[in-house]
PDB file of C-alpha atoms in Angstrom:
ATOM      1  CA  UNK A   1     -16.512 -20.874 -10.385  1.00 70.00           C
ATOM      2  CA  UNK A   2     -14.159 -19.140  -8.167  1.00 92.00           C
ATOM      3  CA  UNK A   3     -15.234 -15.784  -7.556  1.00 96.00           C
ATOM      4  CA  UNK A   4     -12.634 -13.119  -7.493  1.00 98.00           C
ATOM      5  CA  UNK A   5     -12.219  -9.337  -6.776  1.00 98.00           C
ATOM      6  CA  UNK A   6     -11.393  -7.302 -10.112  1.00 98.00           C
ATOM      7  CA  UNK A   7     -11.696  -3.640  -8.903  1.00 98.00           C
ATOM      8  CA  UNK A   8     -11.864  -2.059  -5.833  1.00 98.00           C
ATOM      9  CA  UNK A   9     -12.809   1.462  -4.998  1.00 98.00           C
ATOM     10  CA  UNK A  10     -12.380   4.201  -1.649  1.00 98.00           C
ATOM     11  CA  UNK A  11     -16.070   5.642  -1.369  1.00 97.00           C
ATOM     12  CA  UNK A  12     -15.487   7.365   1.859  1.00 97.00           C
ATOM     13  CA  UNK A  13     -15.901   6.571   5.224  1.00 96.00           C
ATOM     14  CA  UNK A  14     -13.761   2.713   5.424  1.00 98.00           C
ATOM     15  CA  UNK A  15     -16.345   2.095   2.511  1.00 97.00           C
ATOM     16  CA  UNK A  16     -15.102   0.277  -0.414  1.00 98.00           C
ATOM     17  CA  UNK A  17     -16.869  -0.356  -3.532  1.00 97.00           C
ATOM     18  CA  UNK A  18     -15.860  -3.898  -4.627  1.00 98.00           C
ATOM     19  CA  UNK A  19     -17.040  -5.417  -8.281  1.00 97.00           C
ATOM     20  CA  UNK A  20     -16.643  -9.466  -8.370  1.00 96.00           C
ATOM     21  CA  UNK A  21     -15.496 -11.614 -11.326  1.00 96.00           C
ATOM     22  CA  UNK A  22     -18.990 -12.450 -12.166  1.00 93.00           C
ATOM     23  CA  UNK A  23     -20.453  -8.931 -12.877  1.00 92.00           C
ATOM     24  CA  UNK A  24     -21.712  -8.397  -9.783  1.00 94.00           C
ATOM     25  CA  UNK A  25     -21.076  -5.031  -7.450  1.00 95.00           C
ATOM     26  CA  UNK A  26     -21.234  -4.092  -3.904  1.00 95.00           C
ATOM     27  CA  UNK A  27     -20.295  -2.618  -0.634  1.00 95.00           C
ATOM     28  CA  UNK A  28     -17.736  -3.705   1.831  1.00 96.00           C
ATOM     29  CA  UNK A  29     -18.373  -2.113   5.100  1.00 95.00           C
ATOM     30  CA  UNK A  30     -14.336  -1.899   6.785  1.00 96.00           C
ATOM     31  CA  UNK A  31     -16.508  -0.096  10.330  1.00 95.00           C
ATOM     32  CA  UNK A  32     -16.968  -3.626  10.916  1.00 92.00           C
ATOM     33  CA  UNK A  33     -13.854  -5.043   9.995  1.00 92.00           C
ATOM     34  CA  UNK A  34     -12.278  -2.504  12.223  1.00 93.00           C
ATOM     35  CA  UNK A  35     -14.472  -2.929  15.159  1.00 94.00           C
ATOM     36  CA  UNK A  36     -12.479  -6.397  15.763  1.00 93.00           C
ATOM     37  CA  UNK A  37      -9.654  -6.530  17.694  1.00 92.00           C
ATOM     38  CA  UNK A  38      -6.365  -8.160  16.528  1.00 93.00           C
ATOM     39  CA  UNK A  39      -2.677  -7.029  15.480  1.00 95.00           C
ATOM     40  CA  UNK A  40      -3.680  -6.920  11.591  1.00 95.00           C
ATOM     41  CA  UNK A  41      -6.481  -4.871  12.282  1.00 96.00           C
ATOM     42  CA  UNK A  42      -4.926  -2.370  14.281  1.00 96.00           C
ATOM     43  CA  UNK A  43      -3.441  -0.291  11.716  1.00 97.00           C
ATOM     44  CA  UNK A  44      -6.680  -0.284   9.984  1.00 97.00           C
ATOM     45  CA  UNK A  45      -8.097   2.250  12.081  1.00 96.00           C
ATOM     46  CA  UNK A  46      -5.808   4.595  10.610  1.00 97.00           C
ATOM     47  CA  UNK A  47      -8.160   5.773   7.296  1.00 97.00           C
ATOM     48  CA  UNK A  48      -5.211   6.722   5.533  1.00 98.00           C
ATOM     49  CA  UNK A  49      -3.800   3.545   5.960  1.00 98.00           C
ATOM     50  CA  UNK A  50      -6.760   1.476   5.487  1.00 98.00           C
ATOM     51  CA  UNK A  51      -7.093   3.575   1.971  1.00 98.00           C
ATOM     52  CA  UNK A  52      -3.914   1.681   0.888  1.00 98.00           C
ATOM     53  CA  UNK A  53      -5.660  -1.194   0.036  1.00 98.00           C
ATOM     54  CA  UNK A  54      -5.359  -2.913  -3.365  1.00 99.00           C
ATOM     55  CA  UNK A  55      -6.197  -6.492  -5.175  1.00 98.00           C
ATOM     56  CA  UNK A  56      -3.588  -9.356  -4.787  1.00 98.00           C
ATOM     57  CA  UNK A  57      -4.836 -12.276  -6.766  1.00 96.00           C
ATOM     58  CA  UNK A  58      -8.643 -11.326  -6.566  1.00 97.00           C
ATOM     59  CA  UNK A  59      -8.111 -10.743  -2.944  1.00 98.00           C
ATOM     60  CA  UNK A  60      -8.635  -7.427  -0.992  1.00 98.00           C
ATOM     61  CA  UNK A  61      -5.226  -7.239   1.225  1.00 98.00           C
ATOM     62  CA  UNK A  62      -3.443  -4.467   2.659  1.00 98.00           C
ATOM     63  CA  UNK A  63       0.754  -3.296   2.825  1.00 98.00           C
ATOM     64  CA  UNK A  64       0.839  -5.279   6.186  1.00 98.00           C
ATOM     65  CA  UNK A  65       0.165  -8.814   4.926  1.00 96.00           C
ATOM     66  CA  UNK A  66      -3.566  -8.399   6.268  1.00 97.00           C
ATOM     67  CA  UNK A  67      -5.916 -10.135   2.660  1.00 98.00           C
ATOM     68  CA  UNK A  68      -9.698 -10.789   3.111  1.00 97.00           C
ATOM     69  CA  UNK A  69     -11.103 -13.783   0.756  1.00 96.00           C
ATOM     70  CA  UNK A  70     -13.188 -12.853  -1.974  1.00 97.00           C
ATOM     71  CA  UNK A  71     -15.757 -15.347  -1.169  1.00 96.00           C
ATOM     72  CA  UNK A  72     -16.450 -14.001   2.189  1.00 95.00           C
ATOM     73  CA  UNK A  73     -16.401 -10.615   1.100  1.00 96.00           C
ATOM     74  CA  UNK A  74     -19.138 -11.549  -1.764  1.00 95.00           C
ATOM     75  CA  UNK A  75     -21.318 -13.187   0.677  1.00 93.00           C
ATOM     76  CA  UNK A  76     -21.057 -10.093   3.144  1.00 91.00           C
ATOM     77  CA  UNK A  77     -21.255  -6.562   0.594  1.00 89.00           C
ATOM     78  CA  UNK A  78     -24.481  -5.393   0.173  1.00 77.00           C
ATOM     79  CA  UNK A  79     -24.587  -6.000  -3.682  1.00 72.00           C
ATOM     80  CA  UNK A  80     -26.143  -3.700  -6.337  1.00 69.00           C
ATOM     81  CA  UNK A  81     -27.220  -4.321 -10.038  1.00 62.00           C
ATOM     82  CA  UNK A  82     -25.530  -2.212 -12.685  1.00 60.00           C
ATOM     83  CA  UNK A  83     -26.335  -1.223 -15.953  1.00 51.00           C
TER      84      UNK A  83
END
């Protein structure tokens, strides 16, 4: 099964709340995301910008062209159970 991003969620401080296509919920830490260098991260550092974010085929992607794979994003939140 392909897993695949079906809500995401600004929680303050370049945290976003991310639920997955199998039930499953969790945090996405962008401090680290931004902490790399590179063009497509630059505007990123920007909160206002990096609160832009939305879902592009299950993907987490930004105006810019920047998208982050679902997969790698599941394997990385720190996941929660809930109710």
């Amino acid at each position: 099964m392909m897993i695949k991003i079906t809500r995401a969620t600004y929680s303050g401080d370049f945290q976003i709340e991310l639920c997955f296509s199998d039930g499953k919920t969790g945090f996405f830490d962008g401090k680290k995301l931004i902490q790399q260098k590179g063009s497509l991260l630059e505007p990123l550092h920007d909160e206002s910008f990096f609160k832009r974010f939305f879902i592009d085929v299950g993907a987490l992607a930004w105006p810019h062209g920047l998208e982050l794979s679902p997969s790698k994003l599941y394997q990385s939140c720190r996941h929660y159970e809930t109710a």
